[in-house]
Short mmCIF file of C-alpha atoms and ligand atoms in Angstrom, two decimals:
data_model
loop_
_atom_site.label_atom_id
_atom_site.label_comp_id
_atom_site.label_asym_id
_atom_site.label_seq_id
_atom_site.Cartn_x
_atom_site.Cartn_y
_atom_site.Cartn_z
CA MET A 1 -9.71 -8.60 35.49
CA THR A 2 -7.49 -11.33 34.00
CA ARG A 3 -4.33 -11.14 32.10
CA VAL A 4 -4.58 -13.02 28.87
CA GLU A 5 -1.91 -14.18 26.36
CA THR A 6 -1.69 -11.40 23.90
CA GLY A 7 -0.34 -10.93 20.27
CA ILE A 8 -1.00 -11.19 16.49
CA ALA A 9 -3.58 -13.77 15.59
CA SER A 10 -4.05 -13.05 12.04
CA ILE A 11 -2.83 -10.81 9.40
CA GLY A 12 -4.20 -9.36 6.22
CA LEU A 13 -2.80 -7.29 3.66
CA HIS A 14 -3.92 -5.33 0.72
CA LEU A 15 -2.26 -3.31 -2.15
CA PRO A 16 -4.37 -0.97 -4.56
CA PRO A 17 -5.26 -2.18 -8.13
CA LEU A 18 -2.53 0.08 -9.92
CA ALA A 19 1.11 0.31 -10.04
CA MET A 20 3.87 2.13 -12.04
CA PRO A 21 7.48 1.22 -12.50
CA VAL A 22 9.66 4.13 -11.31
CA GLU A 23 11.28 4.02 -14.79
CA GLU A 24 8.17 5.56 -16.29
CA LEU A 25 8.12 8.31 -13.74
CA ALA A 26 11.90 8.82 -14.51
CA ALA A 27 11.26 9.34 -18.32
CA LEU A 28 8.49 11.75 -17.43
CA ARG A 29 10.71 13.77 -15.16
CA GLY A 30 13.81 13.68 -17.56
CA VAL A 31 15.79 11.94 -14.69
CA ASP A 32 18.32 8.95 -15.04
CA PRO A 33 16.14 5.87 -13.99
CA ASP A 34 19.22 4.60 -12.04
CA LYS A 35 18.61 7.65 -9.67
CA TYR A 36 15.22 6.00 -8.41
CA LEU A 37 16.23 2.49 -8.90
CA ILE A 38 19.67 2.51 -7.42
CA GLY A 39 20.05 5.94 -5.67
CA LEU A 40 16.69 5.37 -3.66
CA GLY A 41 16.14 1.72 -3.97
CA CYS A 42 12.54 1.97 -5.31
CA SER A 43 11.10 -0.16 -7.85
CA GLU A 44 7.26 0.32 -8.28
CA ILE A 45 4.66 2.87 -7.18
CA SER A 46 1.39 1.59 -6.10
CA LEU A 47 -1.51 3.82 -7.01
CA CYS A 48 -5.31 4.08 -6.62
CA PRO A 49 -7.62 4.52 -9.37
CA PRO A 50 -10.07 7.54 -8.85
CA GLU A 51 -12.94 5.05 -7.49
CA PHE A 52 -10.51 3.38 -5.16
CA GLY A 53 -9.64 5.19 -1.80
CA ILE A 54 -8.39 4.55 1.59
CA VAL A 55 -11.66 3.13 3.09
CA ASP A 56 -11.51 0.29 0.50
CA LEU A 57 -7.83 -0.20 1.10
CA ALA A 58 -8.06 -0.50 4.80
CA SER A 59 -11.54 -2.47 4.78
CA GLU A 60 -10.16 -5.13 2.57
CA ALA A 61 -7.08 -5.75 4.56
CA ALA A 62 -9.20 -6.05 7.82
CA ARG A 63 -11.63 -8.51 5.90
CA ARG A 64 -8.71 -10.50 4.94
CA ALA A 65 -7.23 -10.63 8.67
CA LEU A 66 -10.67 -11.37 9.94
CA SER A 67 -11.15 -14.23 7.37
CA ARG A 68 -8.06 -15.98 8.74
CA TRP A 69 -8.99 -15.58 12.57
CA ASP A 70 -11.32 -18.12 14.18
CA GLY A 71 -13.26 -15.58 16.02
CA GLU A 72 -16.66 -13.80 15.27
CA LEU A 73 -17.32 -10.09 14.78
CA GLU A 74 -19.01 -10.14 18.23
CA ASP A 75 -15.67 -11.04 19.87
CA ILE A 76 -13.99 -7.91 18.60
CA GLY A 77 -13.98 -5.04 21.46
CA MET A 78 -11.82 -2.44 19.65
CA ILE A 79 -10.96 -1.14 16.34
CA ALA A 80 -8.10 1.23 15.96
CA VAL A 81 -6.78 2.43 12.62
CA GLY A 82 -3.28 4.15 12.45
CA THR A 83 -3.22 6.59 9.27
CA GLU A 84 -2.26 9.92 7.88
CA THR A 85 -4.68 9.60 5.08
CA ALA A 86 -7.69 10.66 7.08
CA VAL A 87 -10.98 11.51 5.34
CA ASP A 88 -12.37 13.62 7.98
CA MET A 89 -11.20 15.94 10.63
CA SER A 90 -13.58 14.74 13.19
CA ARG A 91 -15.00 11.17 12.01
CA PRO A 92 -12.27 8.49 12.55
CA LEU A 93 -11.40 6.29 9.61
CA SER A 94 -12.15 3.34 12.17
CA ALA A 95 -15.78 4.42 11.63
CA PHE A 96 -15.72 4.10 7.99
CA VAL A 97 -14.12 0.81 8.16
CA ALA A 98 -16.53 -0.43 10.87
CA GLU A 99 -19.49 0.55 8.54
CA GLU A 100 -17.88 -1.38 5.74
CA LEU A 101 -17.46 -4.56 7.94
CA GLY A 102 -20.86 -4.26 9.84
CA LEU A 103 -19.01 -3.80 13.11
CA VAL A 104 -21.32 -2.48 15.67
CA GLY A 105 -21.73 -2.76 19.27
CA HIS A 106 -19.63 -2.60 22.73
CA ILE A 107 -16.54 -1.48 20.88
CA ARG A 108 -13.79 1.27 21.29
CA SER A 109 -13.55 2.71 17.98
CA TYR A 110 -10.82 5.64 17.14
CA GLU A 111 -8.11 6.77 14.68
CA VAL A 112 -4.42 7.08 15.80
CA LYS A 113 -2.25 9.75 14.17
CA HIS A 114 1.50 10.29 14.42
CA ALA A 115 2.57 10.31 10.72
CA CYS A 116 3.90 6.79 9.78
CA TYR A 117 4.13 5.90 13.57
CA GLY A 118 0.36 5.68 13.82
CA GLY A 119 -0.03 1.85 13.06
CA THR A 120 2.54 1.08 15.51
CA LEU A 121 0.78 3.01 18.17
CA ALA A 122 -2.42 1.37 17.38
CA LEU A 123 -0.99 -2.10 17.56
CA ARG A 124 0.83 -1.27 20.89
CA GLN A 125 -2.41 0.14 22.43
CA ALA A 126 -4.51 -2.93 21.35
CA CYS A 127 -1.95 -5.22 23.09
CA GLU A 128 -1.76 -3.09 26.26
CA TRP A 129 -5.40 -2.93 26.26
CA ARG A 130 -5.82 -6.89 26.29
CA MET A 131 -2.77 -7.51 28.69
CA SER A 132 -4.21 -5.14 31.22
CA GLY A 133 -7.41 -7.05 31.65
CA ALA A 134 -9.58 -4.09 30.44
CA ALA A 135 -10.56 -5.87 27.26
CA ARG A 136 -12.33 -8.87 29.10
CA ASP A 137 -10.75 -11.40 26.64
CA LYS A 138 -12.19 -9.44 23.54
CA ALA A 139 -9.82 -9.09 20.45
CA ALA A 140 -8.92 -5.95 18.73
CA LEU A 141 -8.91 -5.18 15.05
CA VAL A 142 -6.01 -3.06 14.32
CA VAL A 143 -5.37 -1.51 10.62
CA ALA A 144 -2.36 0.60 9.38
CA ALA A 145 -3.23 1.97 6.13
CA ASP A 146 -2.04 4.93 3.99
CA ILE A 147 -2.01 6.52 0.33
CA ALA A 148 1.20 8.22 -0.18
CA LEU A 149 1.00 10.93 -2.77
CA TYR A 150 3.28 14.07 -3.14
CA GLU A 151 2.94 17.04 -5.43
CA GLN A 152 4.04 16.19 -9.01
CA GLY A 153 7.61 16.92 -9.34
CA ASP A 154 8.35 16.99 -5.57
CA PRO A 155 11.79 14.90 -4.89
CA GLY A 156 9.53 12.40 -2.98
CA GLU A 157 7.48 11.58 -5.87
CA PRO A 158 9.44 8.34 -6.78
CA THR A 159 8.95 7.15 -3.41
CA GLN A 160 5.19 7.16 -3.40
CA GLY A 161 3.08 4.17 -2.81
CA ALA A 162 0.05 2.82 -0.87
CA GLY A 163 -0.78 -0.15 1.13
CA ALA A 164 -2.61 -1.66 4.25
CA VAL A 165 -2.10 -4.19 7.02
CA ALA A 166 -4.55 -5.48 9.33
CA PHE A 167 -3.81 -7.52 12.56
CA VAL A 168 -6.32 -9.22 14.72
CA VAL A 169 -5.06 -8.85 18.24
CA ASP A 170 -5.97 -11.78 20.30
CA ARG A 171 -4.17 -15.06 21.16
CA PRO A 172 -0.45 -14.80 19.84
CA GLU A 173 -0.79 -17.54 17.14
CA ILE A 174 1.54 -15.85 14.62
CA ALA A 175 3.52 -13.39 17.15
CA THR A 176 3.87 -12.09 20.46
CA VAL A 177 4.63 -8.21 20.42
CA GLY A 178 6.95 -7.66 23.24
CA LEU A 179 6.10 -5.06 25.79
CA ASP A 180 9.79 -4.10 26.49
CA SER A 181 10.03 -1.34 23.62
CA HIS A 182 12.44 1.66 23.43
CA THR A 183 11.16 4.96 22.06
CA TRP A 184 12.66 8.15 21.18
CA SER A 185 10.68 11.47 20.17
CA GLU A 186 11.87 14.88 19.37
CA PRO A 187 9.60 17.84 17.83
CA ALA A 188 10.59 18.63 14.48
CA PHE A 189 8.90 19.90 11.07
CA ASP A 190 10.52 17.22 8.72
CA PHE A 191 7.33 16.33 6.98
CA TYR A 192 3.81 17.38 7.72
CA ARG A 193 0.63 18.47 6.01
CA PRO A 194 -1.34 21.48 7.30
CA VAL A 195 -5.08 21.16 7.47
CA GLY A 196 -6.83 21.81 4.18
CA GLU A 197 -3.49 21.12 2.13
CA SER A 198 -3.66 17.94 -0.14
CA TYR A 199 0.03 17.10 -0.14
CA PRO A 200 2.70 16.90 2.57
CA ARG A 201 5.49 19.48 2.99
CA VAL A 202 8.62 17.53 3.03
CA ASP A 203 12.18 18.60 4.02
CA GLY A 204 13.55 15.19 2.75
CA LYS A 205 17.15 15.93 3.70
CA LEU A 206 15.76 16.84 7.42
CA SER A 207 13.58 13.96 7.41
CA LEU A 208 16.52 11.75 6.82
CA GLU A 209 18.48 13.25 9.49
CA CYS A 210 15.73 12.85 12.01
CA TYR A 211 15.18 9.38 11.06
CA LYS A 212 18.82 8.48 11.62
CA LYS A 213 19.05 10.00 14.94
CA ALA A 214 15.93 8.16 15.89
CA ALA A 215 17.33 4.92 14.79
CA VAL A 216 20.52 5.41 16.38
CA GLU A 217 18.73 6.38 19.82
CA CYS A 218 16.28 3.44 19.75
CA PHE A 219 18.91 0.81 18.90
CA ASN A 220 21.32 2.11 21.62
CA ALA A 221 18.49 1.89 24.16
CA LEU A 222 17.75 -1.79 22.96
CA ALA A 223 21.44 -2.80 23.25
CA GLU A 224 21.75 -1.28 26.84
CA GLY A 225 25.34 -1.53 27.27
CA ARG A 226 25.42 -5.17 25.69
CA ASN A 227 27.40 -5.74 22.75
CA PRO A 228 25.08 -4.26 19.94
CA ALA A 229 26.21 -6.81 17.19
CA GLU A 230 25.41 -9.81 19.40
CA VAL A 231 22.07 -8.18 20.35
CA MET A 232 21.21 -7.89 16.57
CA GLU A 233 22.49 -11.52 15.82
CA ARG A 234 19.62 -12.96 17.96
CA PHE A 235 17.00 -11.46 15.55
CA SER A 236 15.98 -13.51 12.57
CA ALA A 237 15.16 -10.24 10.88
CA ILE A 238 15.57 -6.54 11.69
CA CYS A 239 12.71 -4.42 9.99
CA PHE A 240 12.50 -0.80 9.55
CA HIS A 241 9.88 1.77 8.59
CA VAL A 242 10.58 1.95 4.87
CA PRO A 243 10.11 5.51 3.27
CA PHE A 244 12.46 4.14 0.66
CA PRO A 245 14.90 1.43 0.79
CA LYS A 246 18.05 3.61 0.58
CA MET A 247 16.89 5.57 3.76
CA VAL A 248 16.87 2.22 5.77
CA ARG A 249 20.37 1.47 4.38
CA LYS A 250 21.88 4.71 5.73
CA ALA A 251 20.13 4.52 8.83
CA PHE A 252 21.35 0.95 9.67
CA HIS A 253 24.88 1.69 8.66
CA LEU A 254 24.82 4.66 10.81
CA VAL A 255 23.73 2.58 13.86
CA GLY A 256 26.71 0.01 12.97
CA GLU A 257 29.00 2.89 12.90
CA VAL A 258 28.09 4.30 16.10
CA ALA A 259 28.25 0.95 17.58
CA GLY A 260 31.65 0.58 16.18
CA TRP A 261 31.05 -2.42 13.95
CA SER A 262 33.49 -3.03 11.21
CA ALA A 263 32.13 -2.22 7.67
CA GLU A 264 32.06 -6.03 6.93
CA LYS A 265 29.92 -6.61 9.98
CA VAL A 266 27.41 -3.71 8.94
CA GLN A 267 27.36 -5.10 5.63
CA GLN A 268 26.70 -8.66 6.71
CA LEU A 269 23.94 -7.83 9.19
CA TYR A 270 22.25 -5.61 6.51
CA SER A 271 22.44 -8.09 3.72
CA GLU A 272 21.27 -11.08 5.91
CA LYS A 273 18.71 -9.31 8.24
CA VAL A 274 17.44 -6.03 6.91
CA GLU A 275 17.43 -6.04 3.04
CA PRO A 276 15.40 -9.42 2.46
CA SER A 277 12.32 -7.78 4.61
CA MET A 278 12.05 -4.95 2.06
CA LEU A 279 10.94 -7.19 -0.83
CA TRP A 280 7.45 -6.10 -0.81
CA ASN A 281 8.13 -2.55 0.31
CA ARG A 282 10.05 -2.15 -3.17
CA LEU A 283 6.81 -3.26 -5.05
CA SER A 284 4.30 -1.33 -2.87
CA GLY A 285 6.34 2.11 -2.58
CA ASN A 286 5.98 4.11 0.75
CA SER A 287 2.70 3.16 2.36
CA TYR A 288 3.47 5.14 5.51
CA THR A 289 1.96 3.75 8.68
CA ALA A 290 1.67 0.23 6.78
CA SER A 291 5.27 0.28 5.49
CA LEU A 292 7.00 -1.15 8.54
CA TRP A 293 4.36 -3.64 8.85
CA ILE A 294 4.60 -4.83 5.47
CA ALA A 295 8.26 -5.54 6.12
CA VAL A 296 7.36 -7.41 9.29
CA ALA A 297 4.73 -9.50 7.73
CA ASN A 298 7.29 -10.31 5.06
CA ALA A 299 9.94 -11.26 7.74
CA LEU A 300 7.56 -13.45 9.72
CA GLN A 301 6.89 -15.88 6.94
CA GLY A 302 8.07 -19.27 7.91
CA LEU A 303 9.60 -18.48 11.23
CA LYS A 304 9.91 -21.23 13.88
CA PRO A 305 8.13 -20.48 17.22
CA GLY A 306 10.43 -18.45 19.37
CA GLU A 307 12.42 -16.84 16.58
CA GLN A 308 12.63 -13.09 16.97
CA VAL A 309 12.06 -10.07 14.58
CA ALA A 310 13.04 -6.47 15.41
CA ALA A 311 10.72 -3.61 14.49
CA PHE A 312 11.94 0.00 14.34
CA SER A 313 9.12 2.42 13.67
CA TYR A 314 9.50 6.07 12.77
CA GLY A 315 6.90 8.83 12.17
CA SER A 316 7.75 12.22 11.19
CA GLY A 317 7.08 15.00 13.72
CA PHE A 318 9.01 12.92 14.99
CA GLY A 319 8.29 9.75 17.19
CA SER A 320 9.95 6.37 17.10
CA GLU A 321 9.90 3.06 18.77
CA ILE A 322 11.79 -0.24 18.53
CA LEU A 323 9.80 -3.26 19.37
CA SER A 324 10.45 -6.93 19.36
CA LEU A 325 8.13 -9.56 18.16
CA ILE A 326 8.32 -13.53 19.04
CA ALA A 327 7.00 -15.85 16.29
CA GLY A 328 4.14 -18.24 17.47
CA PRO A 329 3.14 -21.66 16.04
CA ARG A 330 1.23 -20.27 13.03
CA ALA A 331 4.01 -17.93 11.62
CA LYS A 332 5.29 -20.90 9.62
CA ASP A 333 2.03 -21.05 7.67
CA ALA A 334 2.47 -17.42 6.26
CA ASP A 335 -1.00 -17.51 4.99
CA TRP A 336 -0.97 -13.75 4.44
CA ALA A 337 1.72 -13.81 1.77
CA GLN A 338 -0.97 -14.76 -0.73
CA ASP A 339 -2.46 -11.47 -0.30
CA ILE A 340 0.52 -9.40 -1.52
CA GLU A 341 1.33 -12.17 -4.13
CA ARG A 342 -2.15 -11.99 -5.58
CA ASP A 343 -2.38 -8.18 -5.63
CA ILE A 344 0.78 -7.79 -7.33
CA ALA A 345 -0.25 -10.37 -10.05
CA ARG A 346 -3.48 -8.75 -10.72
CA ARG A 347 -2.73 -4.99 -10.50
CA GLY A 348 -2.77 -3.04 -13.72
CA ARG A 349 0.36 -1.28 -15.09
CA VAL A 350 0.22 2.43 -15.46
CA ASP A 351 2.44 4.22 -18.08
CA ALA A 352 3.80 7.89 -17.87
CA SER A 353 0.83 9.27 -19.80
CA ALA A 354 -1.97 7.13 -17.69
CA TYR A 355 -0.15 8.68 -14.71
CA ASN A 356 -0.67 12.02 -15.94
CA LEU A 357 -4.27 11.55 -16.29
CA LEU A 358 -4.57 9.75 -13.12
CA ARG A 359 -2.88 12.81 -11.28
CA SER A 360 -5.22 15.22 -12.99
CA SER A 361 -8.32 13.27 -11.87
CA VAL A 362 -6.69 13.14 -8.15
CA ARG A 363 -6.29 17.18 -8.45
CA THR A 364 -9.84 17.69 -9.13
CA ALA A 365 -10.90 15.32 -6.56
CA ALA A 366 -8.58 17.33 -3.97
CA ALA A 367 -9.61 20.91 -5.22
N1 COA B 1 22.59 6.71 -10.56
C1 COA B 1 22.57 6.34 -9.29
N2 COA B 1 22.40 6.95 -8.06
C2 COA B 1 22.00 8.21 -8.48
C3 COA B 1 21.90 8.84 -9.57
C4 COA B 1 22.13 8.16 -10.84
N3 COA B 1 22.05 8.46 -12.01
N4 COA B 1 21.66 9.95 -9.51
C5 COA B 1 21.57 10.32 -8.25
N5 COA B 1 21.87 9.24 -7.60
C6 COA B 1 21.78 9.04 -6.00
C7 COA B 1 22.43 10.14 -5.20
O1 COA B 1 23.83 10.16 -5.31
C8 COA B 1 21.44 9.92 -4.06
O2 COA B 1 22.32 8.95 -3.44
P1 COA B 1 22.95 8.94 -1.90
O3 COA B 1 22.03 9.81 -0.91
O4 COA B 1 23.44 7.83 -1.27
O5 COA B 1 24.10 10.17 -2.17
C9 COA B 1 20.30 9.37 -4.20
O6 COA B 1 20.37 9.05 -5.73
C10 COA B 1 19.25 10.44 -4.22
O7 COA B 1 19.69 11.68 -4.99
P2 COA B 1 19.29 13.09 -4.47
O8 COA B 1 20.16 14.06 -5.25
O9 COA B 1 19.78 13.41 -2.76
O10 COA B 1 17.80 13.15 -4.57
P3 COA B 1 16.70 14.14 -4.33
O11 COA B 1 17.48 15.44 -3.55
O12 COA B 1 16.14 14.68 -5.64
O13 COA B 1 15.78 13.54 -3.46
C11 COA B 1 15.18 12.71 -1.08
C12 COA B 1 15.93 12.64 -2.03
C13 COA B 1 15.38 11.82 0.16
C14 COA B 1 15.10 14.19 -0.47
C15 COA B 1 13.51 12.63 -1.78
O14 COA B 1 13.65 11.39 -2.39
C16 COA B 1 12.54 12.87 -0.59
O15 COA B 1 12.10 13.84 -0.23
N6 COA B 1 11.95 11.73 -0.31
C17 COA B 1 10.93 11.55 0.65
C18 COA B 1 11.64 11.59 2.10
C19 COA B 1 10.52 11.01 2.99
O16 COA B 1 9.89 10.09 2.72
N7 COA B 1 10.55 11.47 4.32
C20 COA B 1 9.77 10.82 5.47
C21 COA B 1 10.67 9.91 6.36
S1 COA B 1 9.60 9.10 7.33
#
């Protein structure tokens, strides 16, 4: 078995065909819109019409990633899909996506579940599989896709969203995924969806505490006794899983506080390296497994070879990991940006009454 150069060779993104500004939801719930816009940092909620589901979302992102890769379907030896929007307790989402793509043959196909962390695990496993030599130089197709929908009136409702990111893991044309990552996990019931239930049970405040603890543990491990601010400075961007942007702000500020940075230093690093990466997340809403990778895709745009991006992944339950990516020669092309820009330009706008109708159709389908 031979070790081969490994990393992200192409990226495809997809957002569903509908969206609602959070102001519409605020009007419906009788809440000051600034609570959602400023208090949570949200802007728009991506929504799926009744005929559009997770298989459509994941498959289209995969098609787009494949269309930008110079290999053939026959060169794919693994498809791994990270999701918490499973459509079956046994049949993996990867089988539904493979069916859409016509992907058949000597392929390892599976679904990965660990709340919002599942896509990161799938990507890591694909990289490790290739680097171990077990892939025999075949490529992997990795998809992170989710539809985040809460019970109507749930405090998490303004953070809803949907989205998918797909990667072909092959030669590192766009980025190398560093194997030197740092993990932290700790069993908790901060966010979970028991079998047979349509919506997650969310202890929002607890989830925020778990997320902050995970961020502090992972960033401390990353710094490993070095000056943490200097470690941060070497990254062109520091990306987070984005349940909603304010959560990221709170976690990053705590990381800075624990590291002993001045308030000015924390604000400077946040404004320069964290906040810009969340531009697309504000328009997609939470997309669970895809959320971090939408931020990373945004941050990789236009980077020069060798520039680095940090990626903090968190999944309730809870598990977390911080990875670093190193830009390759094709990061500067950023051809994946057009996916998001086109989807956003084309998507239909939903007002409060259309949202009510949409939710009643979802409820019927889930019943
Ligand atoms: N103008 C500006 N800000 C306002 C406001 C207004 N009119 N009204 C409230 N706010 C602010 C609050 O001060 C608060 O900010 P702070 O946290 O910095 O103090 C913020 O808006 C939220 O208000 P809060 O009362 O805490 O909201 P909530 O209890 O209704 O819901 C969550 C907050 C986080 C619990 C809820 O959004 C949630 O459950 N989200 C999902 C959590 C999740 O995704 N977990 C998974 C993690 S992976």
